[in-house]
Short mmCIF file of C-alpha atoms in Angstrom, two decimals:
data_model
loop_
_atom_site.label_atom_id
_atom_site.label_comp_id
_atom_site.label_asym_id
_atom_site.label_seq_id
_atom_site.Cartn_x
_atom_site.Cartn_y
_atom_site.Cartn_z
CA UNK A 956 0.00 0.00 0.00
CA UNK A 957 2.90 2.26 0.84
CA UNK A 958 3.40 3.86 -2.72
CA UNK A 959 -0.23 4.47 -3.51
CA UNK A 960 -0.68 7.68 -1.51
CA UNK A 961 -0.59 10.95 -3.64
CA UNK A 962 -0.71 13.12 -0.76
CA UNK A 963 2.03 11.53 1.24
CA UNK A 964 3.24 14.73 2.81
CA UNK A 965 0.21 15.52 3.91
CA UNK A 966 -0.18 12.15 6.32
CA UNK A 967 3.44 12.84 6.96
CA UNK A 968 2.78 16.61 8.06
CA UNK A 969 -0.14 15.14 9.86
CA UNK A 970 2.26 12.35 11.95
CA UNK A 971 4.40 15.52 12.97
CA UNK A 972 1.56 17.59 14.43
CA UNK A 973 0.13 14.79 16.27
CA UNK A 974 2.96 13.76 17.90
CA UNK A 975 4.39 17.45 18.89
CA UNK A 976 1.07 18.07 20.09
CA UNK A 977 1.30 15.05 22.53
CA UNK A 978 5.37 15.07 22.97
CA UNK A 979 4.18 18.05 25.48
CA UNK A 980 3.18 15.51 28.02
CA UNK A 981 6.52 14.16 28.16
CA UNK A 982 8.52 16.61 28.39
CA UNK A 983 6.42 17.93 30.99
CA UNK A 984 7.63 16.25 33.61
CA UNK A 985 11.52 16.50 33.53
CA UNK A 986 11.81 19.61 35.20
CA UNK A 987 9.29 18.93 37.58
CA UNK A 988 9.32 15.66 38.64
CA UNK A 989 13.44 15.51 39.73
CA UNK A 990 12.32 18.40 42.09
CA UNK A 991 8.98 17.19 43.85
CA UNK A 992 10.82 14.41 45.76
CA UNK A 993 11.99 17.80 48.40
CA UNK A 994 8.46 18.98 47.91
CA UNK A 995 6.00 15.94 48.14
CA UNK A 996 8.66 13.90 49.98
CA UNK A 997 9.23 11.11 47.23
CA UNK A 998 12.83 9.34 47.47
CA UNK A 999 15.46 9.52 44.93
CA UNK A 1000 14.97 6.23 43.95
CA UNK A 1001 11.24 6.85 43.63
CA UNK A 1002 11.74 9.44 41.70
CA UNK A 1003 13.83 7.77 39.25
CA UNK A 1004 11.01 4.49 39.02
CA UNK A 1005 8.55 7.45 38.19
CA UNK A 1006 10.36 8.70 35.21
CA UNK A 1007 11.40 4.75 33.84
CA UNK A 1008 7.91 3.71 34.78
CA UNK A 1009 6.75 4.20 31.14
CA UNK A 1010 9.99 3.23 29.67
CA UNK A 1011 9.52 -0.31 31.49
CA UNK A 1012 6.18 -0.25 30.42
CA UNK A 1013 7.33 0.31 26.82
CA UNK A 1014 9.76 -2.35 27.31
CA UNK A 1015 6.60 -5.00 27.50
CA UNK A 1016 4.54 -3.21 25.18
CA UNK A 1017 7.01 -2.43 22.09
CA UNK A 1018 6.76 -5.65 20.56
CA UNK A 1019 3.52 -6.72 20.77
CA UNK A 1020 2.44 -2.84 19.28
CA UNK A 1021 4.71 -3.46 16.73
CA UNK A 1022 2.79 -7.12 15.85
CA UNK A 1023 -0.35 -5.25 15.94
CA UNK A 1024 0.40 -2.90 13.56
CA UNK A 1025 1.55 -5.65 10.61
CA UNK A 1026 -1.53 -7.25 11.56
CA UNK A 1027 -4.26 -4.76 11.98
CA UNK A 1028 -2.52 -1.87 10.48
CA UNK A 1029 -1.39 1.65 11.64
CA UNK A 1030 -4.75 4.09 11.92
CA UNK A 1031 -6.22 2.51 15.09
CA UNK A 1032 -3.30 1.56 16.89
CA UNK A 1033 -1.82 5.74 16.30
CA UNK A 1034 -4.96 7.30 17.27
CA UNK A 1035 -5.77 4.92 20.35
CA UNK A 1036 -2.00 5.76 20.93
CA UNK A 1037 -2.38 9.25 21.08
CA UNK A 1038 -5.73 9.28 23.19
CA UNK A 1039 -3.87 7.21 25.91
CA UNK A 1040 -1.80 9.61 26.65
CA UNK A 1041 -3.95 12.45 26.98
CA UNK A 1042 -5.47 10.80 29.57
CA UNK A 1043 -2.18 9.83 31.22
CA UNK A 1044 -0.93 13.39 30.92
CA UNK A 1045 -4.16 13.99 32.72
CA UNK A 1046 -3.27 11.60 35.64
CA UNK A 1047 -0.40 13.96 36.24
CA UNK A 1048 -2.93 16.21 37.63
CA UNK A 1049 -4.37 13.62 39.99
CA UNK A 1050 -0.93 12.41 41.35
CA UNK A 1051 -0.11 16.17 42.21
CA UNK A 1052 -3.19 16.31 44.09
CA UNK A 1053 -3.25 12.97 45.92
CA UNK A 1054 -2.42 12.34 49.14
CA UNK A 1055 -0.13 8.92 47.68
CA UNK A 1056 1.27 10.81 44.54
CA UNK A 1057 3.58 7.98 44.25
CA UNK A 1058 0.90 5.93 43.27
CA UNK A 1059 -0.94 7.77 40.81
CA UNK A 1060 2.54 8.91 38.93
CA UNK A 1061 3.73 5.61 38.42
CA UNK A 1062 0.04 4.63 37.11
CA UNK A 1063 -0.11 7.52 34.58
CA UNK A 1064 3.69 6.96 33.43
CA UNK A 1065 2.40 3.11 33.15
CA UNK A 1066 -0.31 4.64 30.97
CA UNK A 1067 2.11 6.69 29.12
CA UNK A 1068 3.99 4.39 28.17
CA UNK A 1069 1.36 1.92 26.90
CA UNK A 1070 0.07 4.90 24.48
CA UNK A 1071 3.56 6.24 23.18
CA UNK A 1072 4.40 2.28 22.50
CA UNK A 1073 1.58 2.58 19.82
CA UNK A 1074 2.58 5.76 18.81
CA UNK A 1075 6.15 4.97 18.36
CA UNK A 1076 5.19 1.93 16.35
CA UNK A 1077 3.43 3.69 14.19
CA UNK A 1078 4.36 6.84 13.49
CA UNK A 1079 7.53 5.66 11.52
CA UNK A 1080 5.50 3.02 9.90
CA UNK A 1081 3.42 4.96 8.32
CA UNK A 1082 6.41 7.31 7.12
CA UNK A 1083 8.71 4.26 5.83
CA UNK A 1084 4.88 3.30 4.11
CA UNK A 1085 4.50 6.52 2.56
CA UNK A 1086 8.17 7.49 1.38
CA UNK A 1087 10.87 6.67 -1.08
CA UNK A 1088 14.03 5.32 -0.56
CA UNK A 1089 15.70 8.23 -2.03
CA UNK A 1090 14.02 10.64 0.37
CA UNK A 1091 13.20 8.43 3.94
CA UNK A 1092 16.00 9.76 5.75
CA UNK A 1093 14.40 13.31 5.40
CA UNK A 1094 11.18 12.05 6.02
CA UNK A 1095 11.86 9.91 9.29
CA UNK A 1096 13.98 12.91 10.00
CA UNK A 1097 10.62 15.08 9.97
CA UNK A 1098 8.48 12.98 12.21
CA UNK A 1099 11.43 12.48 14.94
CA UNK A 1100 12.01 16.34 15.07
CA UNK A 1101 7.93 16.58 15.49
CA UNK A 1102 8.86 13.87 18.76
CA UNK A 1103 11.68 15.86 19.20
CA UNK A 1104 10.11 19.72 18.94
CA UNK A 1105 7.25 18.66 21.37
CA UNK A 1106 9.91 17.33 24.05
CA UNK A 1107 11.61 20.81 24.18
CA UNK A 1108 7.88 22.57 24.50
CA UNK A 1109 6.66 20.50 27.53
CA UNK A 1110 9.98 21.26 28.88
CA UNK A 1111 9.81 25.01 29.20
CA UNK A 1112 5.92 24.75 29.69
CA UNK A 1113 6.91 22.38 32.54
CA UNK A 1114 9.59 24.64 33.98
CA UNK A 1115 8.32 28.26 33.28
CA UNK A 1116 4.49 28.05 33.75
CA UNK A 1117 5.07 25.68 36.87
CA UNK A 1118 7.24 28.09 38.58
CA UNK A 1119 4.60 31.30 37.15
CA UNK A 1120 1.39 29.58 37.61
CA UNK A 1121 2.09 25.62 39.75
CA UNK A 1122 3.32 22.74 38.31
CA UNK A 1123 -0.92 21.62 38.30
CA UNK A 1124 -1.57 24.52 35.39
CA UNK A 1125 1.40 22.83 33.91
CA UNK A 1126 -0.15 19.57 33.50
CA UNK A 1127 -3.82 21.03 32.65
CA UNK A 1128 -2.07 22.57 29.72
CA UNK A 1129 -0.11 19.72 28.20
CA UNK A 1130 -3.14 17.67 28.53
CA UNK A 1131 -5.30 19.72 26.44
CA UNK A 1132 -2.49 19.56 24.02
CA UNK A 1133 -2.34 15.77 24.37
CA UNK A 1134 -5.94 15.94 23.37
CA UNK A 1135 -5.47 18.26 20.01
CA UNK A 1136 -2.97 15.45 18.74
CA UNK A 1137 -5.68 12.85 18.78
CA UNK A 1138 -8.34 14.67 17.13
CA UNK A 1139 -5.90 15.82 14.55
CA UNK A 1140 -4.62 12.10 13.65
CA UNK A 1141 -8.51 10.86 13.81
CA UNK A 1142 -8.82 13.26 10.96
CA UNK A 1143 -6.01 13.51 8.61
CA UNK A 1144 -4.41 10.09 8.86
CA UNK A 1145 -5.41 7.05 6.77
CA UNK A 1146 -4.45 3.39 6.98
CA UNK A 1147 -1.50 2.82 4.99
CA UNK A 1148 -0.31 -0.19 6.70
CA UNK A 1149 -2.90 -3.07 5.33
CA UNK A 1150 -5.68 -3.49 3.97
CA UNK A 1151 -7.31 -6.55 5.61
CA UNK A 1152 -6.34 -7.64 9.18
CA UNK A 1153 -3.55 -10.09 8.17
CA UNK A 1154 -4.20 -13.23 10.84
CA UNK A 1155 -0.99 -14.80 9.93
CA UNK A 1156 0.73 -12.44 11.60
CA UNK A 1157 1.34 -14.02 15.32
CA UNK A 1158 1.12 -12.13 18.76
CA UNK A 1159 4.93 -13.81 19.58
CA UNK A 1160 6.63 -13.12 16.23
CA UNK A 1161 9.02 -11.00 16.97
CA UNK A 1162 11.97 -8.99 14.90
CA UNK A 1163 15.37 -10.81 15.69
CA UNK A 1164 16.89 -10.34 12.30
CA UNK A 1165 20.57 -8.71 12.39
CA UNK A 1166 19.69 -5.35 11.34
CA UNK A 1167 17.06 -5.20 13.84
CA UNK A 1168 19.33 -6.13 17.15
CA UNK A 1169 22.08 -3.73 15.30
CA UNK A 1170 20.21 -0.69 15.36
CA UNK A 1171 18.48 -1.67 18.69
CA UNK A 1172 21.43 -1.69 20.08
CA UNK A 1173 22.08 1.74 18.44
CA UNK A 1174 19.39 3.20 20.00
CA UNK A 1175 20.01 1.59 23.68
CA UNK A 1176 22.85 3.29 23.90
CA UNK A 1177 21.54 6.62 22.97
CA UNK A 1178 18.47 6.23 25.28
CA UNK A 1179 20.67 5.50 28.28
CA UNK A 1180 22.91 8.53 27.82
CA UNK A 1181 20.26 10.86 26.33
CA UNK A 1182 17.17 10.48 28.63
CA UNK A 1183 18.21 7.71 30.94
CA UNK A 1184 21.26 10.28 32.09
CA UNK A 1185 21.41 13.91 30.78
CA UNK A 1186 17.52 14.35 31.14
CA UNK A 1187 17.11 12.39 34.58
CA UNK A 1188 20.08 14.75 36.36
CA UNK A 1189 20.19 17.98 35.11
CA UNK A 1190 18.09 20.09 37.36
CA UNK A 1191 19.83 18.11 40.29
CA UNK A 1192 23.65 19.23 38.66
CA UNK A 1193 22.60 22.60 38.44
CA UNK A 1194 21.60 22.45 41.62
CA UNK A 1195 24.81 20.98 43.14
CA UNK A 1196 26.62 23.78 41.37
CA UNK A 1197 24.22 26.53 42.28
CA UNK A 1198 24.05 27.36 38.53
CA UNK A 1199 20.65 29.21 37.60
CA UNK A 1200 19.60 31.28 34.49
CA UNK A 1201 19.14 35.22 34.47
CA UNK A 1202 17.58 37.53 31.78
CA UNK A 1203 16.47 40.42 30.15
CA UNK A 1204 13.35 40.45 28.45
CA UNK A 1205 11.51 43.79 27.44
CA UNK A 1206 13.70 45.64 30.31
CA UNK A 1207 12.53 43.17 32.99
CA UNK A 1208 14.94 40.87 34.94
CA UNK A 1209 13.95 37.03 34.86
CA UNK A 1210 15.42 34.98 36.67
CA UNK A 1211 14.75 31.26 36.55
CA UNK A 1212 15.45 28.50 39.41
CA UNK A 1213 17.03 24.84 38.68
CA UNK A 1214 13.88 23.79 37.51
CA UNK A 1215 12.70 26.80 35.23
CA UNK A 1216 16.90 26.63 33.93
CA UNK A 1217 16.72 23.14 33.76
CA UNK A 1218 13.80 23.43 31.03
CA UNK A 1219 15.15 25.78 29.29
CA UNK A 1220 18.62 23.61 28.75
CA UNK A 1221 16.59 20.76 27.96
CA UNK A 1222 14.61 22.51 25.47
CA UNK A 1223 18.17 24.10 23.83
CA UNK A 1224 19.32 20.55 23.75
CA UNK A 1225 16.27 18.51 22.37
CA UNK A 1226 15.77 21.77 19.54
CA UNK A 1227 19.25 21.38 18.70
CA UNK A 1228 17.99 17.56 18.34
CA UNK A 1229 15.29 18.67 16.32
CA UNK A 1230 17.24 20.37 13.85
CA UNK A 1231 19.85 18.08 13.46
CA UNK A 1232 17.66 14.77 13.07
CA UNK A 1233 15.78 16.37 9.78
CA UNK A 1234 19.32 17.62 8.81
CA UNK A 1235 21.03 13.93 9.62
CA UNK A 1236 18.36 12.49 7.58
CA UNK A 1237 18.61 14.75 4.76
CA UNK A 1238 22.09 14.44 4.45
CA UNK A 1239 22.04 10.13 3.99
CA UNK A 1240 19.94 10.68 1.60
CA UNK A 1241 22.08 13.04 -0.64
CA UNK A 1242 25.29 11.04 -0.29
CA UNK A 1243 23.65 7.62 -0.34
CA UNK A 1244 25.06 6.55 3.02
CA UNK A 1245 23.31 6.20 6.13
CA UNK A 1246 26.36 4.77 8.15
CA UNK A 1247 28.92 7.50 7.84
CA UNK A 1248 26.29 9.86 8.66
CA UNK A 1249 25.66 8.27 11.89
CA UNK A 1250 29.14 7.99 12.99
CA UNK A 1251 29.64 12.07 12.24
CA UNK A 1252 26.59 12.38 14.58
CA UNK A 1253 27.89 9.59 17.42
CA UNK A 1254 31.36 11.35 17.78
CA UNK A 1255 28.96 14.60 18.21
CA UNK A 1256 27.23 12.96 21.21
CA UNK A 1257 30.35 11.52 22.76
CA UNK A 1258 31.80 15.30 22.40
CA UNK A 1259 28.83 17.12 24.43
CA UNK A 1260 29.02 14.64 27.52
CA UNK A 1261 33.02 15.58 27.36
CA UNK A 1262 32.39 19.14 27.52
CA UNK A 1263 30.30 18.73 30.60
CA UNK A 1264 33.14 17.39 32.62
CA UNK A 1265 34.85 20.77 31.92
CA UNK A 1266 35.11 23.53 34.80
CA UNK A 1267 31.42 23.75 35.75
CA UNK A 1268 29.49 27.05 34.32
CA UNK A 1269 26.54 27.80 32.46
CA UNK A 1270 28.55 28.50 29.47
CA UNK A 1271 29.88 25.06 29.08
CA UNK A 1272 26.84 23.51 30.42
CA UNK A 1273 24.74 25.22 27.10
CA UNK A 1274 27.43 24.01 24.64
CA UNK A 1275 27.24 20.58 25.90
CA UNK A 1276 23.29 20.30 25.85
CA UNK A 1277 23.41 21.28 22.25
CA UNK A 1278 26.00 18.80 21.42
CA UNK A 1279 24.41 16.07 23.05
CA UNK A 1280 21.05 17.12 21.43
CA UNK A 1281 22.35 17.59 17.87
CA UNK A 1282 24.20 14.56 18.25
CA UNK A 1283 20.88 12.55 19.54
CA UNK A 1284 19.05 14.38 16.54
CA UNK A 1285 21.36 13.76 14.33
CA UNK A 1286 21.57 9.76 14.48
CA UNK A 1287 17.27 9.83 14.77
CA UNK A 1288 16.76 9.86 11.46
CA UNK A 1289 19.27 7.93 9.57
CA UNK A 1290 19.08 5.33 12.09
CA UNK A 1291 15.35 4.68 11.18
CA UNK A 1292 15.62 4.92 7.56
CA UNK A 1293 18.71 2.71 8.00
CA UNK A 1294 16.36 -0.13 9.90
CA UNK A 1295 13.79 0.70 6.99
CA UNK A 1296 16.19 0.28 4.28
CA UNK A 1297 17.16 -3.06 5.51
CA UNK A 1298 13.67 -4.35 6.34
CA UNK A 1299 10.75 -6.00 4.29
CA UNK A 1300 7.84 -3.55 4.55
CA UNK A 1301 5.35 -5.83 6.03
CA UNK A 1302 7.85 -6.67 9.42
CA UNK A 1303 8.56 -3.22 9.61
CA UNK A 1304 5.93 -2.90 12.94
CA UNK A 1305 7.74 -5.87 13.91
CA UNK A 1306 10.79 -4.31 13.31
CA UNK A 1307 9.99 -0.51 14.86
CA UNK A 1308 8.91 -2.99 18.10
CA UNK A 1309 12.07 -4.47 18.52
CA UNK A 1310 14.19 -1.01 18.10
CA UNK A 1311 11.53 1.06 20.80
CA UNK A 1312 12.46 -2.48 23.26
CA UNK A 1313 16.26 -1.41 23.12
CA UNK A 1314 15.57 2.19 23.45
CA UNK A 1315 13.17 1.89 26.33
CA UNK A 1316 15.56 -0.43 28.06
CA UNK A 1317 18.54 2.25 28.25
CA UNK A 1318 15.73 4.83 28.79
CA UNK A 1319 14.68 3.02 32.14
CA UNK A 1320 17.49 1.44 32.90
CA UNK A 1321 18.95 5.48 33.15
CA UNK A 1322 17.26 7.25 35.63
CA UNK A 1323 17.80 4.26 38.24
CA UNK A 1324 21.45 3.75 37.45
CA UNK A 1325 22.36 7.55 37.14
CA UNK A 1326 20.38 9.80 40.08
CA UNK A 1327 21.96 6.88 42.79
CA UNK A 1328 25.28 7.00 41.11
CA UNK A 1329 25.93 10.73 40.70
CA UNK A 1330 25.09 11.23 44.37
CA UNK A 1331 27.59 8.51 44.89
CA UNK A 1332 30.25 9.32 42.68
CA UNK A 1333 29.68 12.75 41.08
CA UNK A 1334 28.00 14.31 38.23
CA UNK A 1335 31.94 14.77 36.14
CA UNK A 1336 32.28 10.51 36.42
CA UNK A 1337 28.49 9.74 35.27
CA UNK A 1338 29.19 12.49 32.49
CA UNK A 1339 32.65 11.31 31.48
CA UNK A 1340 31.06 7.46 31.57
CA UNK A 1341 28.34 8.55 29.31
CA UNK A 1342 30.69 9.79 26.73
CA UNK A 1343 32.12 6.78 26.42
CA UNK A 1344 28.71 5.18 25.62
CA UNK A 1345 28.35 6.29 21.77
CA UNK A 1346 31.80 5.34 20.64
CA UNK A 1347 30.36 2.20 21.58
CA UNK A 1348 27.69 2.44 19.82
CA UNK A 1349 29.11 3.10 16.75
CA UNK A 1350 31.63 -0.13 17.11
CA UNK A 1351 28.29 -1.71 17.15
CA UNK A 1352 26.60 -0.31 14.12
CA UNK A 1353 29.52 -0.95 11.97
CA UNK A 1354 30.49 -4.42 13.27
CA UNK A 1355 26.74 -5.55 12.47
CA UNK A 1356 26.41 -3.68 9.41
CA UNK A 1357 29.88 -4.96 7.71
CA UNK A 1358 28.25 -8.66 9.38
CA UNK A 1359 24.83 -8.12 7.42
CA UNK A 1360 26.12 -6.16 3.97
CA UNK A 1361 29.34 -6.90 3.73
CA UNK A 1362 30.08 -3.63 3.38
CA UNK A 1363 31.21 -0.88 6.00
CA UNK A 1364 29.16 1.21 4.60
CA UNK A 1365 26.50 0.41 2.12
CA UNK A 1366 24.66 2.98 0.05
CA UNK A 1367 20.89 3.52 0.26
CA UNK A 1368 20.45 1.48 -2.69
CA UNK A 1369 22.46 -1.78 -1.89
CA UNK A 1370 21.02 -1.81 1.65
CA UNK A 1371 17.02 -1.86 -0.14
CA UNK A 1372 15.39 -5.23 0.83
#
């Protein structure tokens, strides 16, 4: 079905609004959560379960999403997706309210992460349906950076209207949003997946080819160090370091605390992202490559965690957000169109399952592994750790790509299934 649409940017432009719209509801709670254990009394290590929750959740749910959209298609599963999570990002406001917040977090993240596992699934299914070879790596690049630009936008909506209005305005607000993305998909996007329920498709077969685990692996590394670590510490660093942002807007001084600064990094970082992933995918697509691409973008990563093991300031606490974001971005889309070059289009739920299971293991496994250890050992060893993290990754990519292709790096055409 994939080449049949005429108006393919349209349900591509359609993928990107929806999941902005709903991306506010996770970036949300990164500058708030970290914070709230002071203020509602939550542990560290509760903390940290809160913001894996729907990464472990994720973890269960990835494959069998990715089943159900080679069986059933991608229409349903997206917009039951998206409605999931406007009603999590609603549970946020419950859980702020509650006397056992605990409870009702973990619950909504749980929720979360059920809907974005449909999302996930099949937002870039429907994009490797609808595009070309010759252009997916700009198109996967678009729909990450709409992931991407909403992450950055719950961020500062998260940090600035919380510390403006309270964090409970916050949440009302990204929940409408949550809701606009669902309406809009209902809408706009078609089934381009199948066109009959296909019953041969089983509930336990699951991607394990070569190019799958490769890029999964890819992408666990990336999670871990991206959200699992930079995301899950920040406003605590900047807190250690008594590091908070000042300016001048319209002749006013602002000045923002950890968790307003903290937003505002995050949102530098994750727009840098955004930029970068349309402009990684863009670029494999005019040389041919996806591989080279990546590694440019890996090294990138590796770079920003470096910087922030430099003398602590602000200064070199921006440059390394941006790095790490444009170096995140900048793999996102190559890395899909890579895993959709190399895949048959009717696994490629299947194979979209398997890659969110790697990424939402280093995602979860993060936050428990990083707040405990940087209280233990220091925010300069988790950093300098983490920039060790996407060298590996790239030994990875190109071991299992040379394994696969026999080629170290194979153009867009040879690597076509």
């Amino acid at each position: 079905m994939s080449r049949s649409f005429g108006s393919s940017n349209r349900v591509v432009y359609a993928v990107v609004a929806s999941t902005f719209f709903v991306g506010f509801g996770g970036g949300v709670v990164f500058p708030i959560l970290p914070n709230l254990g002071e203020v509602l009394g939550i542990s560290a290590f509760m903390v940290g379960v809160i913001l894996s929750a729907n990464r472990w959740t994720r973890l269960f749910a990835n494959g069998p999403a990715g089943v159900l959209v080679d069986r059933i298609g991608t229409r349903t599963p997206f917009v039951a997706g998206l409605a999931i999570e406007g009603v999590a990002t609603a549970g946020y406001v419950v859980a702020i309210t509650s006397s056992v917040p605990e409870f009702w977090f973990v619950l909504a993240r749980v929720c979360w992460g059920v809907g974005s596992a449909l999302v996930f699934a099949t937002a870039y299914t429907i994009t490797a349906d609808v595009s070309e070879a010759a252009s997916r790596g700009t198109s996967m690049g678009i729909v990450r950076a709409g992931i991407t630009f909403g992450f950055p936008a719950g961020m500062v909506l998260g940090g600035i209207v919380s510390e403006v209005y309270s964090n409970v305005a916050a949440f009302v607000l990204a929940a409408a949003f949550a809701g606009l993305a669902s309406i809009i998909a209902y809408f706009i996007v078609p089934e381009t997946h199948v066109e009959s329920p296909d019953t041969s498709v089983k509930p336990w077969d699951l991607e394990t080819t070569l190019p799958a685990l490769t890029v999964g692996l890819v992408n666990f590394g990336l999670y871990f160090a991206y959200f699992g670590v930079l995301f899950s510490t920040l406003v605590l660093y900047l807190e250690v370091e008594s590091m908070t942002l000042a300016l001048e807007f319209a002749g006013l001084g602002i000045d923002y605390g950890e968790q307003g600064t903290s937003g505002l990094l995050m949102a530098a970082s994750a727009l840098s992202g955004a930029f970068f992933t349309i402009l990684g995918g863009k670029i494999s697509d005019g040389v041919g490559a996806r591989v080279p691409v990546l590694l440019v973008f890996l090294v990138t990563s590796c770079a920003g965690f470096a910087v922030l093991t430099l003398a602590p300031s602000l200064a070199t606490v921006v440059l390394g957000c941006v790095l790490i974001g444009a170096g995140q971005g900048g793999v996102g889309g190559p890395l899909t169109a890579l895993l959709a070059d190399l895949t048959p289009e009717d696994r490629m739920g299947r194979a979209m399952g398997t890659n969110n299971v790697f990424g939402d293991v280093g995602g979860a496994i993060g936050p428990l592994i990083s707040l405990p250890f940087a209280n233990a050992a220091g925010f300069d060893t988790l950093y300098a750790i983490s920039a060790v993290i996407p060298l590996l990754a790239g030994g990875v990519l190109v071991a299992g790509i040379y394994t696969y292709t026999g080629s170290l790096s194979p153009t867009v055409d040879e690597s076509i299934v």
